[in-house]
Coordinates of C-alpha atoms in Angstrom, one line a residue:
M23 CA -168.3 -10.5 44.2
A24 CA -165.3 -11.5 42.2
K25 CA -161.9 -10.6 43.6
K26 CA -160.2 -7.7 41.7
T27 CA -156.8 -8.8 40.4
G28 CA -154.0 -7.3 38.4
L29 CA -152.7 -3.7 38.7
T30 CA -154.3 -2.0 41.8
F31 CA -153.2 1.4 43.1
S32 CA -153.8 3.4 46.3
R33 CA -156.3 6.3 46.6
E34 CA -153.1 8.5 47.0
F35 CA -151.9 7.6 43.5
D36 CA -155.5 8.1 42.1
S37 CA -155.7 11.5 43.7
L38 CA -152.3 12.4 42.1
I39 CA -153.5 11.5 38.7
R40 CA -156.7 13.5 39.1
A41 CA -154.7 16.5 40.5
I42 CA -152.4 16.5 37.5
G43 CA -155.3 16.3 35.0
E44 CA -157.0 19.3 36.7
C45 CA -153.8 21.5 36.5
K46 CA -154.3 24.9 34.9
S47 CA -150.7 25.8 34.4
K48 CA -147.3 24.2 34.1
A49 CA -146.1 25.8 37.4
E50 CA -149.0 24.1 39.2
E51 CA -148.1 20.8 37.7
D52 CA -144.4 21.2 38.7
A53 CA -145.5 22.0 42.3
I54 CA -147.6 18.9 42.5
I55 CA -144.8 16.7 41.2
A56 CA -142.3 18.4 43.6
R57 CA -144.5 17.3 46.5
E58 CA -144.9 13.8 44.9
V59 CA -141.1 13.5 44.7
D60 CA -140.7 14.3 48.5
V61 CA -143.4 11.7 49.3
L62 CA -141.6 9.0 47.2
K63 CA -138.2 9.8 48.6
A64 CA -139.4 9.4 52.1
R65 CA -141.4 6.2 51.1
L66 CA -138.2 4.6 49.6
K67 CA -136.4 5.1 52.9
D68 CA -139.1 3.3 54.8
P69 CA -138.0 -0.2 55.7
R70 CA -141.7 -1.4 55.9
V71 CA -142.4 -1.0 52.3
D72 CA -143.5 -4.4 51.0
E73 CA -143.3 -5.7 47.4
R74 CA -146.8 -4.6 46.5
H75 CA -146.0 -1.1 47.7
T76 CA -142.7 -1.2 45.8
K77 CA -144.5 -1.8 42.6
E78 CA -146.8 1.3 43.1
V79 CA -143.7 3.3 44.0
L80 CA -142.0 2.4 40.8
V81 CA -145.2 3.2 38.7
R82 CA -145.2 6.6 40.4
L83 CA -141.7 7.1 39.6
I84 CA -142.4 6.2 36.0
Y85 CA -145.2 8.8 35.9
V86 CA -142.9 11.5 37.2
E87 CA -140.3 10.7 34.7
M88 CA -143.1 10.8 31.9
L89 CA -143.9 14.3 33.0
G90 CA -140.3 15.5 32.4
H91 CA -139.0 15.4 35.9
E92 CA -135.9 13.7 37.3
A93 CA -136.6 10.3 38.8
S94 CA -133.5 8.4 38.2
W95 CA -132.7 8.5 41.9
G96 CA -135.0 5.6 42.2
H97 CA -132.8 3.3 40.1
V98 CA -131.6 1.1 43.2
T99 CA -135.1 0.2 44.1
A100 CA -135.9 -0.6 40.4
L101 CA -132.8 -2.9 40.0
R102 CA -133.7 -4.6 43.3
A103 CA -137.3 -5.3 42.2
C104 CA -136.1 -6.9 38.9
S105 CA -135.6 -10.2 41.0
S106 CA -139.1 -10.1 42.3
K107 CA -141.0 -13.4 41.9
L108 CA -144.1 -11.5 41.0
L109 CA -144.5 -11.0 37.4
I110 CA -146.2 -7.7 37.5
T111 CA -143.6 -6.3 39.8
K112 CA -140.9 -7.7 37.7
K113 CA -142.3 -6.1 34.4
V114 CA -142.7 -2.7 36.2
A115 CA -139.1 -2.9 37.6
Y116 CA -137.6 -3.8 34.3
L117 CA -139.4 -0.9 32.6
A118 CA -138.3 1.6 35.3
S119 CA -134.8 0.4 34.9
T120 CA -134.8 1.1 31.2
L121 CA -136.0 4.7 31.9
F122 CA -133.6 5.4 34.8
L123 CA -130.5 3.8 33.3
D124 CA -128.9 3.1 30.0
S125 CA -126.6 0.5 28.7
S126 CA -123.5 2.7 29.6
S127 CA -124.3 2.5 33.2
D128 CA -121.9 0.5 35.4
L129 CA -124.9 -0.6 37.5
I130 CA -126.3 -2.8 34.9
V131 CA -123.9 -5.5 35.8
L132 CA -126.0 -5.9 39.1
I133 CA -128.9 -7.3 37.2
V134 CA -127.0 -9.4 34.5
N135 CA -127.5 -12.6 36.6
T136 CA -131.2 -11.8 37.1
I137 CA -131.7 -11.4 33.3
T138 CA -129.8 -14.5 32.6
R139 CA -132.1 -16.5 35.0
D140 CA -135.2 -14.9 33.6
L141 CA -134.2 -15.8 30.0
T142 CA -134.4 -19.5 31.1
D143 CA -137.6 -19.2 33.0
D144 CA -140.5 -21.5 32.2
N145 CA -143.0 -18.6 32.1
M146 CA -142.9 -17.1 28.6
L147 CA -144.1 -13.8 29.9
V148 CA -141.0 -13.6 32.3
V149 CA -138.8 -14.6 29.2
C150 CA -140.3 -11.8 27.0
T151 CA -139.9 -9.2 29.7
A152 CA -136.1 -10.1 30.1
L153 CA -135.7 -10.1 26.3
N154 CA -137.3 -6.6 26.2
A155 CA -134.8 -5.5 28.9
V156 CA -131.8 -6.9 27.0
T157 CA -132.4 -4.7 24.0
K158 CA -132.4 -1.6 26.2
L159 CA -129.9 -2.4 28.9
I160 CA -127.2 -4.8 27.7
S161 CA -124.1 -3.1 26.3
A162 CA -121.5 -4.7 23.9
D163 CA -119.3 -5.6 26.8
L164 CA -122.1 -7.8 28.3
I165 CA -123.3 -9.5 25.2
T166 CA -121.2 -12.6 26.0
A167 CA -123.2 -13.1 29.3
V168 CA -126.5 -13.5 27.5
L169 CA -125.8 -14.5 24.1
A170 CA -126.0 -18.3 24.6
P171 CA -129.5 -18.2 26.3
V172 CA -130.7 -15.8 23.6
I173 CA -129.7 -18.1 20.8
Q174 CA -131.3 -21.0 22.7
L175 CA -134.7 -19.1 22.7
L176 CA -134.7 -19.1 18.9
G177 CA -136.0 -22.5 19.2
H178 CA -138.7 -21.8 21.7
P179 CA -142.1 -23.2 21.1
R180 CA -143.8 -19.8 21.4
D181 CA -143.6 -17.5 18.4
L182 CA -143.6 -14.3 20.5
V183 CA -140.4 -15.4 22.3
R184 CA -138.7 -16.4 19.0
K185 CA -139.6 -13.0 17.4
K186 CA -138.2 -11.2 20.5
A187 CA -135.0 -13.3 20.4
V188 CA -134.5 -12.3 16.8
A189 CA -134.9 -8.6 17.8
V190 CA -132.3 -9.1 20.4
L191 CA -129.8 -10.6 17.8
H192 CA -130.6 -7.6 15.6
R193 CA -129.6 -5.3 18.5
F194 CA -126.3 -7.2 19.1
E195 CA -125.5 -6.8 15.5
Q196 CA -126.0 -2.9 15.9
L197 CA -123.6 -3.1 19.1
D198 CA -120.8 -5.2 17.3
P199 CA -121.4 -4.7 13.6
L200 CA -117.8 -5.9 12.6
H201 CA -117.9 -9.0 14.8
E202 CA -114.6 -7.9 16.3
G203 CA -115.9 -7.9 19.9
P204 CA -118.3 -10.3 21.8
L205 CA -119.8 -11.6 18.5
A206 CA -116.4 -12.8 17.2
G207 CA -116.9 -16.4 16.3
A208 CA -120.7 -16.4 16.8
D209 CA -122.3 -17.1 13.5
V210 CA -125.4 -14.6 14.0
D211 CA -125.9 -14.5 10.2
A212 CA -126.5 -18.2 10.1
H213 CA -129.1 -18.0 12.8
L214 CA -130.9 -15.3 11.1
R215 CA -131.0 -17.1 7.9
R216 CA -132.4 -20.1 9.6
M217 CA -135.1 -18.1 11.3
L218 CA -136.1 -16.5 7.9
C219 CA -137.7 -19.9 7.3
D220 CA -139.8 -19.9 10.5
K221 CA -143.4 -20.9 9.9
E222 CA -144.6 -17.9 11.9
P223 CA -144.9 -14.7 9.7
S224 CA -144.2 -12.4 12.7
V225 CA -140.8 -14.1 13.3
M226 CA -140.0 -13.9 9.6
C227 CA -140.8 -10.2 9.7
A228 CA -138.5 -9.7 12.6
V229 CA -135.7 -11.4 10.6
L230 CA -136.4 -9.2 7.5
C231 CA -135.8 -6.1 9.6
A232 CA -132.5 -7.3 10.7
L233 CA -131.4 -8.5 7.2
G234 CA -132.5 -5.2 5.7
E235 CA -129.9 -3.4 8.0
L236 CA -127.2 -6.0 7.4
A237 CA -127.8 -6.1 3.6
S238 CA -127.5 -2.3 3.5
R239 CA -123.8 -2.7 4.8
D240 CA -122.9 -5.5 2.5
A241 CA -125.4 -6.3 -0.2
R242 CA -123.2 -8.9 -1.8
T243 CA -123.3 -11.3 1.1
Y244 CA -127.1 -11.5 0.9
R245 CA -127.6 -11.8 -2.7
N246 CA -127.8 -15.6 -2.5
L247 CA -131.1 -15.0 -0.5
V248 CA -132.7 -13.4 -3.6
P249 CA -134.6 -16.7 -4.4
S250 CA -135.8 -16.9 -0.7
F251 CA -137.0 -13.2 -0.9
V252 CA -138.8 -13.7 -4.1
S253 CA -140.5 -16.9 -2.9
I254 CA -141.7 -15.1 0.3
L255 CA -143.0 -12.1 -1.6
K256 CA -144.8 -14.4 -4.1
Q257 CA -146.6 -16.2 -1.2
V258 CA -147.5 -13.0 0.5
T259 CA -149.0 -11.4 -2.6
E260 CA -151.0 -14.5 -3.3
G261 CA -152.6 -14.2 0.1
K262 CA -151.0 -17.4 1.7
L263 CA -150.4 -15.7 4.9
P264 CA -153.1 -15.6 7.7
K265 CA -155.8 -13.1 7.2
A266 CA -154.7 -11.4 10.6
F267 CA -151.9 -9.8 8.5
D268 CA -154.1 -8.2 5.9
Y269 CA -154.6 -4.4 6.1
H270 CA -157.6 -2.9 4.1
K271 CA -157.8 -6.2 2.2
V272 CA -154.1 -5.9 1.1
P273 CA -152.2 -9.0 2.0
A274 CA -149.5 -8.3 4.6
P275 CA -148.6 -4.9 3.0
F276 CA -145.9 -4.0 5.5
I277 CA -144.1 -7.3 4.8
Q278 CA -144.3 -6.6 1.2
I279 CA -142.8 -3.3 1.5
K280 CA -139.8 -4.7 3.7
L281 CA -139.2 -7.4 1.1
L282 CA -139.3 -4.8 -1.8
R283 CA -136.6 -2.8 0.1
L284 CA -134.5 -5.7 0.6
L285 CA -134.7 -6.6 -3.0
A286 CA -133.8 -3.2 -4.1
I287 CA -130.7 -3.3 -1.8
V288 CA -129.4 -6.6 -3.0
G289 CA -130.5 -6.1 -6.7
A290 CA -128.7 -2.8 -7.2
G291 CA -125.9 -3.1 -9.6
D292 CA -126.3 -6.9 -10.1
V293 CA -127.8 -8.1 -13.4
S294 CA -128.3 -11.7 -12.3
A295 CA -130.0 -10.8 -9.1
S296 CA -132.2 -8.3 -10.7
E297 CA -133.4 -10.7 -13.4
N298 CA -134.5 -13.1 -10.8
M299 CA -136.8 -10.5 -9.3
Y300 CA -138.3 -8.8 -12.3
G301 CA -141.3 -11.1 -12.4
V302 CA -142.4 -10.8 -8.8
V303 CA -141.8 -7.0 -8.5
G304 CA -143.9 -6.5 -11.6
G305 CA -146.6 -8.6 -10.1
V306 CA -146.6 -6.7 -6.9
L307 CA -146.8 -3.4 -8.8
Q308 CA -149.8 -4.5 -10.8
R309 CA -151.7 -6.1 -7.9
A310 CA -151.1 -3.1 -5.7
A311 CA -152.4 -0.6 -8.4
L312 CA -155.6 -2.4 -8.4
H313 CA -156.4 -1.7 -4.8
G314 CA -156.3 2.1 -5.2
N315 CA -156.2 2.9 -1.5
T316 CA -153.5 4.5 0.6
I317 CA -151.8 1.3 1.5
G318 CA -151.9 0.0 -2.1
N319 CA -150.4 3.3 -3.3
A320 CA -147.6 2.9 -0.7
I321 CA -146.7 -0.5 -2.2
V322 CA -146.9 0.9 -5.7
Y323 CA -144.5 3.6 -4.6
E324 CA -142.1 1.1 -3.0
A325 CA -142.3 -1.2 -6.0
A326 CA -141.4 1.7 -8.3
R327 CA -138.5 2.7 -6.2
T328 CA -137.2 -0.9 -6.4
I329 CA -137.6 -0.9 -10.2
T330 CA -135.6 2.3 -10.5
T331 CA -132.8 0.9 -8.1
I332 CA -132.2 -2.5 -9.5
H333 CA -130.7 -3.2 -13.0
P334 CA -133.1 -1.3 -15.4
N335 CA -135.7 -3.4 -17.3
A336 CA -137.5 -1.4 -20.0
N337 CA -140.8 -3.1 -19.5
L338 CA -141.0 -2.7 -15.8
L339 CA -139.9 1.0 -16.0
Q340 CA -142.7 1.7 -18.7
S341 CA -145.3 0.0 -16.4
A342 CA -144.1 1.9 -13.4
A343 CA -144.2 5.2 -15.2
E344 CA -147.7 4.7 -16.5
I345 CA -149.0 3.8 -13.0
I346 CA -147.1 6.6 -11.3
A347 CA -148.5 9.2 -13.9
T348 CA -151.8 8.7 -12.2
F349 CA -150.5 9.9 -9.1
L350 CA -149.6 13.3 -10.8
R351 CA -153.3 13.8 -11.6
A352 CA -154.5 12.8 -8.0
A353 CA -156.0 15.5 -5.7
S354 CA -153.7 14.4 -2.8
H355 CA -150.5 16.4 -2.4
N356 CA -148.7 13.3 -1.0
L357 CA -149.5 11.2 -4.1
K358 CA -148.4 14.0 -6.4
Y359 CA -145.2 14.3 -4.3
T360 CA -144.4 10.5 -4.5
G361 CA -145.1 10.6 -8.2
I362 CA -142.7 13.4 -8.7
D363 CA -140.1 11.6 -6.6
V364 CA -140.4 8.3 -8.6
L365 CA -140.2 10.1 -12.0
A366 CA -137.1 12.0 -10.8
R367 CA -135.5 8.6 -10.2
M368 CA -136.5 7.4 -13.7
V369 CA -135.0 10.5 -15.3
R370 CA -131.6 9.3 -14.1
I371 CA -132.2 6.1 -16.1
N372 CA -133.7 7.4 -19.1
P373 CA -135.3 10.9 -19.5
K374 CA -138.0 9.7 -21.9
Y375 CA -140.1 8.1 -19.0
A376 CA -140.5 11.5 -17.5
A377 CA -140.8 13.4 -20.8
E378 CA -144.1 11.6 -21.7
H379 CA -145.7 13.2 -18.6
Q380 CA -144.1 16.7 -18.9
I381 CA -147.5 18.5 -19.0
A382 CA -148.6 16.7 -15.9
V383 CA -145.4 17.5 -14.1
I384 CA -145.7 21.3 -15.0
D385 CA -149.1 21.3 -13.7
C386 CA -147.8 20.3 -10.3
L387 CA -146.1 23.8 -10.1
E388 CA -149.6 25.3 -9.9
D389 CA -150.2 23.4 -6.6
R390 CA -150.2 25.4 -3.3
D391 CA -148.0 23.0 -1.5
D392 CA -144.5 24.5 -1.4
T393 CA -142.7 21.2 -0.7
L394 CA -144.4 19.7 -3.9
K395 CA -143.3 22.7 -6.0
K396 CA -139.7 22.4 -4.9
K397 CA -139.7 18.7 -5.7
T398 CA -141.3 19.5 -9.1
L399 CA -138.6 22.1 -9.9
E400 CA -135.9 19.5 -9.2
L401 CA -137.6 17.1 -11.6
L402 CA -138.0 19.8 -14.2
Y403 CA -134.3 20.6 -13.9
K404 CA -133.4 17.0 -14.6
M405 CA -135.9 16.7 -17.5
A406 CA -134.6 19.8 -19.3
K407 CA -133.3 19.5 -22.8
P408 CA -132.6 21.9 -25.8
N409 CA -136.2 21.3 -27.1
N410 CA -137.9 22.1 -23.9
V411 CA -135.6 24.4 -21.9
E412 CA -137.6 27.6 -22.7
V413 CA -140.8 26.2 -21.4
I414 CA -139.2 24.9 -18.2
V415 CA -137.2 28.0 -17.5
D416 CA -140.2 30.1 -17.9
K417 CA -141.9 28.0 -15.2
M418 CA -138.8 28.4 -13.0
V419 CA -138.9 32.2 -13.4
E420 CA -142.6 32.2 -12.4
Y421 CA -141.8 30.3 -9.3
L422 CA -138.8 32.7 -8.6
R423 CA -141.3 35.6 -8.9
A424 CA -143.5 34.1 -6.3
V425 CA -141.1 32.5 -3.8
T426 CA -140.1 34.5 -0.7
D427 CA -137.7 32.1 1.1
D428 CA -133.9 33.1 0.4
V429 CA -132.7 29.6 0.4
A430 CA -135.3 28.5 -2.1
K431 CA -134.6 31.6 -4.2
A432 CA -130.7 30.8 -4.3
D433 CA -131.4 27.3 -5.4
V434 CA -133.8 28.3 -8.2
V435 CA -131.5 31.0 -9.4
Q436 CA -128.6 28.4 -9.7
R437 CA -130.8 26.0 -11.5
I438 CA -132.0 28.6 -14.0
S439 CA -128.5 29.8 -14.6
D440 CA -127.2 26.2 -15.2
L441 CA -130.0 25.4 -17.7
A442 CA -129.6 28.8 -19.5
E443 CA -125.8 28.2 -20.0
R444 CA -126.2 24.6 -21.2
Y445 CA -129.2 24.9 -23.4
A446 CA -129.8 28.5 -24.4
P447 CA -131.2 28.6 -28.0
D448 CA -129.5 31.9 -28.7
T449 CA -127.4 34.6 -27.0
F450 CA -130.3 37.1 -26.7
W451 CA -132.6 34.6 -24.9
F452 CA -129.8 33.9 -22.5
I453 CA -129.2 37.5 -21.7
E454 CA -132.9 38.1 -21.3
T455 CA -133.4 35.2 -19.1
M456 CA -130.4 36.2 -16.8
N457 CA -131.7 39.7 -16.6
K458 CA -135.0 38.3 -15.1
V459 CA -133.0 36.2 -12.7
F460 CA -131.0 39.3 -11.7
E461 CA -134.2 41.3 -11.2
L462 CA -136.1 38.6 -9.3
G463 CA -133.3 36.9 -7.5
G464 CA -132.0 40.1 -5.8
D465 CA -129.0 39.6 -3.5
N466 CA -129.4 35.8 -3.8
V467 CA -127.6 36.0 -7.2
P468 CA -123.9 35.3 -6.8
A469 CA -121.4 37.7 -8.3
A470 CA -120.0 35.0 -10.6
M471 CA -123.1 35.0 -12.7
A472 CA -122.8 38.7 -13.2
A473 CA -119.3 38.2 -14.4
N474 CA -120.4 35.4 -16.8
L475 CA -123.2 37.7 -18.3
T476 CA -121.0 40.7 -18.8
R477 CA -118.4 38.5 -20.5
L478 CA -121.0 37.2 -22.8
I479 CA -122.3 40.6 -23.7
A480 CA -118.8 41.7 -24.5
E481 CA -118.0 38.7 -26.7
G482 CA -121.3 38.9 -28.6
G483 CA -123.0 36.0 -30.3
G484 CA -119.7 34.4 -31.3
E485 CA -120.7 34.2 -35.0
G486 CA -118.7 37.1 -36.1
D487 CA -121.9 39.2 -37.2
V488 CA -120.8 42.6 -36.0
A489 CA -124.2 44.3 -37.0
A490 CA -126.2 41.6 -35.0
D491 CA -124.0 42.1 -32.0
R492 CA -124.4 45.8 -32.1
A493 CA -128.2 45.4 -32.5
M494 CA -128.2 43.1 -29.5
R495 CA -126.3 45.4 -27.3
A496 CA -128.4 48.4 -28.2
D497 CA -131.5 46.4 -27.2
I498 CA -129.8 45.5 -23.9
V499 CA -128.9 49.2 -23.3
A500 CA -132.5 50.3 -23.8
S501 CA -133.8 47.6 -21.5
Y502 CA -131.3 48.5 -18.8
L503 CA -132.2 52.2 -19.0
D504 CA -135.8 51.2 -18.5
L505 CA -134.8 49.0 -15.4
L506 CA -133.0 52.0 -13.8
A507 CA -136.4 53.6 -13.3
H508 CA -137.3 50.6 -10.8
P509 CA -137.3 51.7 -7.2
K510 CA -135.3 48.8 -5.8
L511 CA -132.7 46.9 -7.6
S512 CA -130.0 44.5 -6.2
D513 CA -126.5 45.4 -6.1
V514 CA -125.5 42.5 -8.4
L515 CA -128.0 43.8 -11.1
L516 CA -126.9 47.3 -10.6
T517 CA -123.2 46.4 -11.2
V518 CA -124.2 44.6 -14.5
I519 CA -126.4 47.5 -15.6
L520 CA -123.7 50.1 -14.9
W521 CA -121.1 48.1 -16.7
V522 CA -123.2 47.7 -19.7
L523 CA -124.2 51.3 -19.9
G524 CA -120.6 52.3 -19.5
E525 CA -119.4 50.1 -22.2
Y526 CA -122.3 50.6 -24.7
G527 CA -124.2 53.6 -23.7
A528 CA -123.3 55.3 -26.9
L529 CA -125.7 52.9 -28.6
A530 CA -128.6 54.3 -26.6
D531 CA -131.1 56.5 -28.6
V532 CA -130.5 59.3 -26.1
G533 CA -126.7 59.2 -26.7
P534 CA -124.0 59.2 -24.1
G535 CA -125.2 62.5 -22.6
G536 CA -128.7 61.1 -21.9
V537 CA -127.2 58.0 -20.3
L538 CA -125.0 60.2 -18.1
G539 CA -128.2 62.2 -17.0
A540 CA -129.7 58.8 -16.1
L541 CA -126.7 57.9 -14.1
G542 CA -126.7 61.1 -12.4
R543 CA -130.4 60.8 -11.2
L544 CA -129.5 57.2 -10.0
A545 CA -126.7 58.7 -7.8
E546 CA -129.0 61.5 -6.6
G547 CA -132.0 59.3 -5.8
G548 CA -130.7 56.1 -4.3
A549 CA -128.7 55.1 -1.3
L550 CA -126.0 53.1 -3.2
S551 CA -123.4 51.0 -1.6
D552 CA -119.7 52.0 -2.2
H553 CA -119.3 49.0 -4.4
V554 CA -121.9 50.1 -6.7
R555 CA -120.9 53.8 -6.6
G556 CA -117.5 52.7 -7.9
Y557 CA -119.2 51.0 -10.9
L558 CA -121.2 54.2 -11.3
L559 CA -118.1 56.4 -11.5
T560 CA -116.4 54.1 -13.9
A561 CA -119.4 54.2 -16.2
M562 CA -119.4 57.9 -16.1
A563 CA -115.8 57.9 -17.1
K564 CA -116.4 55.5 -20.1
L565 CA -119.3 57.6 -21.2
V566 CA -117.3 60.8 -21.1
A567 CA -114.5 59.1 -23.1
Q568 CA -117.2 58.1 -25.8
G569 CA -118.2 61.7 -26.4
G570 CA -120.6 62.3 -23.6
G571 CA -119.3 65.9 -23.1
A572 CA -119.6 67.7 -19.9
L573 CA -121.3 66.0 -16.9
P574 CA -124.9 67.1 -16.0
P575 CA -125.2 69.0 -12.6
V576 CA -126.5 65.9 -10.7
A577 CA -123.6 63.8 -12.1
E578 CA -121.1 66.5 -11.2
Q579 CA -122.4 66.5 -7.6
A580 CA -122.0 62.7 -7.5
V581 CA -118.3 63.0 -8.5
E582 CA -117.6 65.7 -6.1
D583 CA -119.1 63.8 -3.3
A584 CA -117.0 60.8 -4.2
A585 CA -113.8 62.9 -4.4
A586 CA -114.4 63.8 -0.7
S587 CA -115.2 60.3 0.4
R588 CA -113.1 58.6 3.1
N589 CA -113.3 55.5 0.7
T590 CA -110.0 55.6 -1.1
D591 CA -111.3 53.6 -4.0
L592 CA -114.1 56.1 -4.7
Q593 CA -111.9 59.0 -4.3
Q594 CA -109.4 57.7 -6.8
R595 CA -112.0 56.9 -9.3
A596 CA -113.6 60.4 -8.9
L597 CA -110.2 62.2 -9.2
E598 CA -109.4 60.2 -12.4
L599 CA -112.8 61.1 -13.8
Q600 CA -112.1 64.7 -13.1
A601 CA -108.8 64.5 -14.7
L602 CA -110.4 62.8 -17.7
L603 CA -112.8 65.7 -18.0
R604 CA -109.9 68.2 -18.3
A605 CA -108.3 66.1 -20.9
G606 CA -108.9 66.4 -24.8
P607 CA -111.0 64.0 -26.7
A608 CA -108.0 62.1 -28.2
D609 CA -106.6 61.4 -24.6
R610 CA -110.1 60.3 -23.5
Q611 CA -110.3 57.8 -26.3
A612 CA -106.8 56.5 -25.7
V613 CA -107.4 56.0 -21.9
L614 CA -110.7 54.4 -22.4
P615 CA -111.2 53.1 -25.9
P616 CA -114.8 52.1 -26.7
D617 CA -115.8 48.2 -26.7
A618 CA -112.3 47.1 -25.6
S619 CA -113.4 45.0 -22.5
A620 CA -113.0 41.7 -24.4
E621 CA -109.6 42.5 -26.0
D622 CA -106.5 40.7 -24.6
I623 CA -104.1 42.9 -22.9
D624 CA -100.3 42.1 -23.3
I625 CA -98.5 42.8 -20.0
E626 CA -94.8 43.3 -20.1
A627 CA -93.7 41.9 -16.7
S628 CA -90.4 44.0 -16.7
L629 CA -92.4 47.2 -16.9
P630 CA -89.9 49.0 -19.2
F631 CA -91.8 52.2 -19.3
L632 CA -90.7 52.8 -15.8
D633 CA -86.9 52.6 -16.6
G634 CA -86.6 56.4 -17.0
F635 CA -88.4 57.0 -13.7
V636 CA -86.1 54.6 -11.9
A637 CA -83.0 56.1 -13.4
C638 CA -83.9 59.6 -12.3
A639 CA -84.8 58.4 -8.8
L640 CA -81.4 56.5 -8.6
Q641 CA -79.5 59.8 -9.7
S642 CA -81.4 61.7 -6.9
G643 CA -80.1 59.3 -4.4
A644 CA -82.8 56.6 -3.9
A645 CA -81.7 53.3 -2.7
P646 CA -81.5 50.5 -5.4
Y647 CA -84.0 47.7 -5.2
I648 CA -82.8 44.5 -3.6
P649 CA -84.5 41.3 -4.7
E650 CA -86.4 39.4 -2.2
S651 CA -84.0 36.3 -2.3
E652 CA -81.0 38.6 -1.2
R653 CA -83.2 40.3 1.4
R654 CA -83.8 36.7 3.0
Q655 CA -80.1 36.0 3.0
L656 CA -79.4 39.4 4.7
G657 CA -82.2 38.6 7.3
V658 CA -84.4 41.6 6.3
V659 CA -87.2 39.5 5.3
R660 CA -88.2 36.5 7.4
G661 CA -89.6 33.2 6.0

């Protein structure tokens, strides 16, 4: 029989694995691991443990750590085993060390010499193991100790070693991005540029990952590599890489995606760089669209993103818009989402590319996927113009009617309000739209929107047509009287309704008296907040001044309750209303003139009407007023 080689474990470990697999509860698993920890701690103290058993102990420690239990107390054994001459033990030891320690640990310095020695080993597997450990364990302070052998490995005859060496340099760039520490004077950029021309595609791909991160920090430095990126991408799309890199008959798709992202970074805002890549990016887009599978669609999406990021080209944008439009008609939610995302990017360049597919975009709102609906609303918001705002706002209102999430409601409310203010075809449409927003948005509508709406109603259409403004306000009053019958209205909407009915209730068909009755029923039937009750009392006072006559019994009761309230604001409003009821019609009109909310009020800062009152108070012995500046000098007021 052939001798069994490789990883071999004891029956004890096999029994542990089986016991864990047969656990019925987490508590049972924890008990088994606790016993295993006790066994391993005793095993580590045993001086008779040889190298083979050390390997198994480390594997079992890794298993304990994988199951969410603390096993870092075995780090000393792991560090010691890193110098083992057996490859399998060394690999397990390095793996355990990366689990038990991190690069900030002071103990890493104990294995720096071992790592340096392993980086120069003749066995490529040992070298790869050491390179893996470097990316996890070496901190910025220790880069200098291993930098030279890592750079030397860039010329190693095996492509796997070169690829891992590039990955290590990428990690060093992350640890010292400004080259002010251990990388000062080390031309890592030159090494990466040289490795970009490596004959092995896997090495080149590792370099692309590093360059992508570096270019995102400083795109200008890497714009001179655009011809190289374009040449590589052209070779990839023409299928000149080994077939092993193909995926679903698409040549090296992941390398294509990396290159497209790189081109987007270095081409953004640069006309010359963008012009050099137009041809190859357009070719990638057309070839990827022919595949029609998932990975092909991914390349189409990335190519379209690149086209919308670099300096705009009308032909490329048109081609991308036509291909992306097919995504909107797909059955897949993911494809629709990516299509919406790309069109949203195109809208920022020129709205016409999305406007051509407006119907398809609106149809995406009928989808059951909430994420897709939200993304579609964002695009519709960017697409809105005076000629389509009514259709888009209607769709947004339908979405607002169906959505239940408060955050989403607040977002849609804000978007509808912005579009209505910017593109409203007429005042009445704006008011009607905002009424729907107040009704459906509930407490998610900010108070500032209510103030804007009431100001617009007070100012009218702005064209000086008094009759038209009066008819508009009468229609609003009628609609608000109907709304009062709804069982549940938000405080923001109620304040708007009460303000309008107070100002323009006389325009109602039922007259001021009928409106007072409706307000009385509102006070009797609903648990109103003090803020809303304050608006209610003010509305009643205005209606009384407009000729509403005596208050209905239900309204009188509301005023009496407010007069006895502990809320001083409500109490004051109620007492003022009772005083107004005792005054004559002329006094009422003088105190609260009709439709005067939009008039400017001249305020005399010196308050001359109080002169007589002040003179009488001084004659009666009151102390004269001392200005604040004099009080500060006297020390009465502290700064």
